[in-house]
Short mmCIF file of C-alpha atoms in Angstrom, two decimals:
data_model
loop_
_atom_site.label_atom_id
_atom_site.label_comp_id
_atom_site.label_asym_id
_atom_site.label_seq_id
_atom_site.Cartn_x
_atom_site.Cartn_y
_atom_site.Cartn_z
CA UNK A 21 0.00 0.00 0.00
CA UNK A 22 0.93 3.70 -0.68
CA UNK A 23 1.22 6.02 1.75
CA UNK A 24 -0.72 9.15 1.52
CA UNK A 25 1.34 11.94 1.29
CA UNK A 26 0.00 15.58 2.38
CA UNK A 27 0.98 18.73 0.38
CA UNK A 28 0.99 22.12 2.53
CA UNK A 29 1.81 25.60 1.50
CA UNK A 30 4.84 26.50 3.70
CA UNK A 31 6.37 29.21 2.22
CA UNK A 32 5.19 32.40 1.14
CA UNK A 33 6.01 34.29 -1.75
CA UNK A 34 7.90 37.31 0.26
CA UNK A 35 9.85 34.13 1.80
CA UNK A 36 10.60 32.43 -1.21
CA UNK A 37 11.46 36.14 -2.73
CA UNK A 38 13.79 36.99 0.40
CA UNK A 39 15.47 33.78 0.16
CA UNK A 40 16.73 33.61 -3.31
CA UNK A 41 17.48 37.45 -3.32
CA UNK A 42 19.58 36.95 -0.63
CA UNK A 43 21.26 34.64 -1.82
CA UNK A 44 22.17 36.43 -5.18
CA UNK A 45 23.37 39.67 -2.72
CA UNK A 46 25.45 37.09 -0.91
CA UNK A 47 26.95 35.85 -3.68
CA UNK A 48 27.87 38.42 -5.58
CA UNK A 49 29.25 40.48 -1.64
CA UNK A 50 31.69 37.43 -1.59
CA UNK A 51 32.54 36.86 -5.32
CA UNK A 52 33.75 41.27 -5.26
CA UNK A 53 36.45 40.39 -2.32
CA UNK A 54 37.36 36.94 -3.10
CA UNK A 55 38.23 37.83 -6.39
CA UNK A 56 39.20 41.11 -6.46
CA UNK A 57 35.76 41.79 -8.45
CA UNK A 58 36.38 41.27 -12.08
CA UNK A 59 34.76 42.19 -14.17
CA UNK A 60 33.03 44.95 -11.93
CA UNK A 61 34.99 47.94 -13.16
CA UNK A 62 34.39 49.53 -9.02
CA UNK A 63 34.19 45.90 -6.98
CA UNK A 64 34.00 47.31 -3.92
CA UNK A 65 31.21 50.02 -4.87
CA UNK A 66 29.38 46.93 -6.05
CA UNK A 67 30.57 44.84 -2.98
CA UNK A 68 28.65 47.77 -0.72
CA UNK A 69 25.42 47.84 -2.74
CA UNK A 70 24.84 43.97 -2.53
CA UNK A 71 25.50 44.99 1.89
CA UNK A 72 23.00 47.61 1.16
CA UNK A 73 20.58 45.27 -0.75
CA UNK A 74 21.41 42.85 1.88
CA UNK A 75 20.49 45.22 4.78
CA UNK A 76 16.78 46.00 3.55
CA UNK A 77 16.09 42.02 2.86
CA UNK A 78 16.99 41.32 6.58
CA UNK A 79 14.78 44.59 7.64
CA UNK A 80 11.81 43.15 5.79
CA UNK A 81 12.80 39.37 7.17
CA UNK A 82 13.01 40.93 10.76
CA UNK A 83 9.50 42.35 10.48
CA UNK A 84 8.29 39.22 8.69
CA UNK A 85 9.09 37.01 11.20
CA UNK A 86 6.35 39.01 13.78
CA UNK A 87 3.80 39.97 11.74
CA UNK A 88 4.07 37.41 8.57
CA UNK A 89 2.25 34.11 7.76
CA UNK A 90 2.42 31.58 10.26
CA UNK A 91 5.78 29.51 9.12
CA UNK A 92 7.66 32.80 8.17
CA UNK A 93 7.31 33.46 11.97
CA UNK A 94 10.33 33.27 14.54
CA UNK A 95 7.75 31.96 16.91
CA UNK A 96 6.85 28.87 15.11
CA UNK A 97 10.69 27.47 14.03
CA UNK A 98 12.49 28.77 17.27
CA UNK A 99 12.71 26.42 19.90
CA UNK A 100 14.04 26.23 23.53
CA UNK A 101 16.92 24.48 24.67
CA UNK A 102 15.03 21.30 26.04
CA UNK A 103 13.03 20.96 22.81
CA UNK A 104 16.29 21.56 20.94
CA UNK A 105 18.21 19.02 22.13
CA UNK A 106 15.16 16.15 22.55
CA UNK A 107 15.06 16.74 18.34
CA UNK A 108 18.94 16.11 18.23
CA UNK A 109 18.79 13.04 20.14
CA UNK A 110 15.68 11.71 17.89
CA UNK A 111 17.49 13.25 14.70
CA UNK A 112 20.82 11.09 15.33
CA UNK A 113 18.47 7.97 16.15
CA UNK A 114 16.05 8.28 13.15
CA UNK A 115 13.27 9.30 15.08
CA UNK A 116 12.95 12.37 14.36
CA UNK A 117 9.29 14.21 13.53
CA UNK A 118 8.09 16.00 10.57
CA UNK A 119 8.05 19.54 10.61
CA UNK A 120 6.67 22.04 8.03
CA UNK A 121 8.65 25.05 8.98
CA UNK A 122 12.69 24.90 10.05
CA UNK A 123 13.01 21.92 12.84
CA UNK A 124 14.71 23.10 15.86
CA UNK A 125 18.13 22.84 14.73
CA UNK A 126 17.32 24.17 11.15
CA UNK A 127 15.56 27.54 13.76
CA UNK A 128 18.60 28.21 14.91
CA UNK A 129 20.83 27.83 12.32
CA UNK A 130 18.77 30.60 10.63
CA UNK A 131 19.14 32.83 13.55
CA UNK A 132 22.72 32.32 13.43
CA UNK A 133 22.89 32.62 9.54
CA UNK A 134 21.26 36.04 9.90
CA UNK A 135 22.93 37.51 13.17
CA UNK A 136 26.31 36.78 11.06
CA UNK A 137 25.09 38.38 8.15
CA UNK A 138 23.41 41.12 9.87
CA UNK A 139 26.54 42.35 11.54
CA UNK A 140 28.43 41.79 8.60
CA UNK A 141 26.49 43.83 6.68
CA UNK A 142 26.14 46.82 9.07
CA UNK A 143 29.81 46.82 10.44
CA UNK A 144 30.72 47.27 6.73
CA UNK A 145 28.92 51.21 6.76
CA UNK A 146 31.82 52.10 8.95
CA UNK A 147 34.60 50.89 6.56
CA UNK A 148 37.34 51.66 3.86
CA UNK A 149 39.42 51.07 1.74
CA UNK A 150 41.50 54.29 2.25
CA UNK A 151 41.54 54.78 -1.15
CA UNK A 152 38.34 54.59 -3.61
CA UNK A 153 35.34 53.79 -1.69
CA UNK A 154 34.48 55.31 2.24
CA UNK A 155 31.08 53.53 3.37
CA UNK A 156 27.88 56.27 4.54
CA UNK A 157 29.33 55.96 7.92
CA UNK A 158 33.02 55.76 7.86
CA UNK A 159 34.27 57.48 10.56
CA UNK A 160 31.18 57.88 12.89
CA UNK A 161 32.73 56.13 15.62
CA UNK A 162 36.40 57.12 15.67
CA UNK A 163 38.95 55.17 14.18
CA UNK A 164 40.25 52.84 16.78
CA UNK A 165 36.09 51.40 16.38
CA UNK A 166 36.70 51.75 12.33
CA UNK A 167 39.85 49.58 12.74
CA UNK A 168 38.64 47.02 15.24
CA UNK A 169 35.16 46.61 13.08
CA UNK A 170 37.16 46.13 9.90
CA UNK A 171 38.82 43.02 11.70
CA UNK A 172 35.81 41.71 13.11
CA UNK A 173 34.30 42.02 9.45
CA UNK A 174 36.93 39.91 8.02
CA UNK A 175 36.84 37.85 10.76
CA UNK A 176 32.77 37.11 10.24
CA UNK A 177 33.53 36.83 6.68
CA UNK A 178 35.16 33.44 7.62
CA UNK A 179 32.59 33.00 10.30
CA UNK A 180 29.72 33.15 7.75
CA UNK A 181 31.51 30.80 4.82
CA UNK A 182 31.40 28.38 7.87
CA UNK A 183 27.53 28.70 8.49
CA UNK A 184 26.69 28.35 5.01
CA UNK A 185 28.72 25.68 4.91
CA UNK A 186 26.64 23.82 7.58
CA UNK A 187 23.64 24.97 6.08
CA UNK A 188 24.09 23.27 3.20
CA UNK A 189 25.26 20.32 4.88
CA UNK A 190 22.41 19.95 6.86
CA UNK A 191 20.67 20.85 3.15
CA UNK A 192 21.77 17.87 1.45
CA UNK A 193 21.23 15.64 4.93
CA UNK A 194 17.71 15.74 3.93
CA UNK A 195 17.99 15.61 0.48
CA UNK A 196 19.30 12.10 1.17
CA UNK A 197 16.31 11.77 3.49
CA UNK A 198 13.49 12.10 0.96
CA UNK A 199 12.62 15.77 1.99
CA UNK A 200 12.71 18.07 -1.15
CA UNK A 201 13.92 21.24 0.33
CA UNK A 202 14.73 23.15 -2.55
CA UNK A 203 11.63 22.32 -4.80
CA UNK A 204 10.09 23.30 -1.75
CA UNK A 205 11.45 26.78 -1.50
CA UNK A 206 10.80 27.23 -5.15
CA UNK A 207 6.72 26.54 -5.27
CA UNK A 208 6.19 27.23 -1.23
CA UNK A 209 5.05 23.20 -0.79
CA UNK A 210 6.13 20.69 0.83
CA UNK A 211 4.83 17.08 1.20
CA UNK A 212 4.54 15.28 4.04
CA UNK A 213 3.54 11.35 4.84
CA UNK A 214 2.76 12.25 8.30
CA UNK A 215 1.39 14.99 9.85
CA UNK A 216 4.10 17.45 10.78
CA UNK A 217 4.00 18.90 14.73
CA UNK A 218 4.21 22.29 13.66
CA UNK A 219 0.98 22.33 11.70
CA UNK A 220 -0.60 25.81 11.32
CA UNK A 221 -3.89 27.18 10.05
CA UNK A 222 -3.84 29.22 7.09
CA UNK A 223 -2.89 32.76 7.16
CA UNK A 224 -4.91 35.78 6.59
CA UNK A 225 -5.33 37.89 3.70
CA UNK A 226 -4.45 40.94 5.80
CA UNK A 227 -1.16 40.00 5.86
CA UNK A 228 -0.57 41.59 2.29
CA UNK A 229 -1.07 44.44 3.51
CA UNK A 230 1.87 44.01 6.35
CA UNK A 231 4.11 42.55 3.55
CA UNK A 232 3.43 45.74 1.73
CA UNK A 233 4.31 47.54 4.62
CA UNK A 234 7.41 45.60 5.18
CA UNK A 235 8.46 45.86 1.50
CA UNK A 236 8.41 49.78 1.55
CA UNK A 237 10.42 49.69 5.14
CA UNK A 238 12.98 47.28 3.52
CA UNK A 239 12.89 49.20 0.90
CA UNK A 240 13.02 52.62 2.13
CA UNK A 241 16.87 51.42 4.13
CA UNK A 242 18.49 50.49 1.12
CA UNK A 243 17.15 53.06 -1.11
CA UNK A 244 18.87 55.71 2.01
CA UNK A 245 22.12 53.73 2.24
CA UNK A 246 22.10 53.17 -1.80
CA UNK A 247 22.08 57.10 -2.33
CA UNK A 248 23.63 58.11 0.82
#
């Protein structure tokens, strides 16, 4: 017999949107300093627009998570220590439950993944080059803080290749386990044989109006740091 498998509408457009533009802003921040930016005729101007870009997609993701549709929420993929660590014992014993949104390790690697890029985007408004490029706010706070961020910016460059790194270990982990992540964040649906314990009722149509809200917010930052 075949079991029945249940389709459900995880993530949202805005979601899937943030996701994938954040990773092309990622991409390309990395690819201007790993490679000295060719064939960008300014790498590093380019470098700070995809921080800028980078900057409103977390803004909107920030506000997103509180007001947005139920599995965009922090509340529904973070969990507390106990509940944590109960999934990690059932995940290395193949026990594990379903779960529509991010499990509990999957939470807080997200948290992590945007905490590192959050402070590597904003620590890089205080830097430069000393020759070309000075970011909007080089030289706010003094340059013994300019120095000391520019090392903690390298630094959490490292920091964040390691995250992804894990992320898309953990990515292919359940690729090998049947779950289709990445169709899933392409068409928002993922199928489940079982019901997952983090089912939610569907969301509200009012929320377009917060994700427009968001959107011009998120917006609104990069557009001031763009033209700054």
């Amino acid at each position: 017999m075949q079991s029945r498998t249940t389709r459900i509408a995880v993530w949202d457009a805005f979601i899937r949107l943030f996701h994938w533009s954040l990773l092309a802003a990622v991409i390309i921040s990395f690819y201007t300093t790993k490679t000295m930016g060719q064939p960008f005729l300014f790498p590093l101007e380019v470098h700070a627009q995809a921080g800028y870009l980078i900057i409103g997609l977390l803004v909107f993701r920030l506000i997103w998570g509180w007001v947005g549709t139920p599995y965009a929420r922090f509340s529904t993929f973070v969990y507390g220590p106990r509940t944590t660590a109960r999934y990690t014992k059932a995940l290395m014993t193949r026990r594990a439950s379903p779960y529509a949104s991010h499990n509990p390790l999957g939470g807080w690697m997200v948290v992590l993944l945007l905490v590192s890029l959050g402070f590597q985007a904003l620590s890089g408004l205080f830097l430069s080059d000393d020759i070309f490029f000075q970011a909007p706010l080089y030289g706010v706070l003094g340059a013994n803080m300019g120095d000391l961020l520019a090392q903690l910016h390298s630094l959490n460059s490292d920091l964040l290749l390691v995250l992804i790194g894990l992320h898309v270990a953990g990515l292919l982990w359940h690729t090998l386990q049947g779950e289709r992540l990445i169709p899933a964040m392409l068409t928002g649906v993922k199928r489940f044989h079982s019901q997952p314990v983090d089912a939610k009722p569907v969301s509200s149509r009012r929320q377009t109006c917060y994700a427009v809200g968001a959107l011009l917010i998120a917006a609104g930052v990069s557009g001031w740091l763009w033209f700054y």
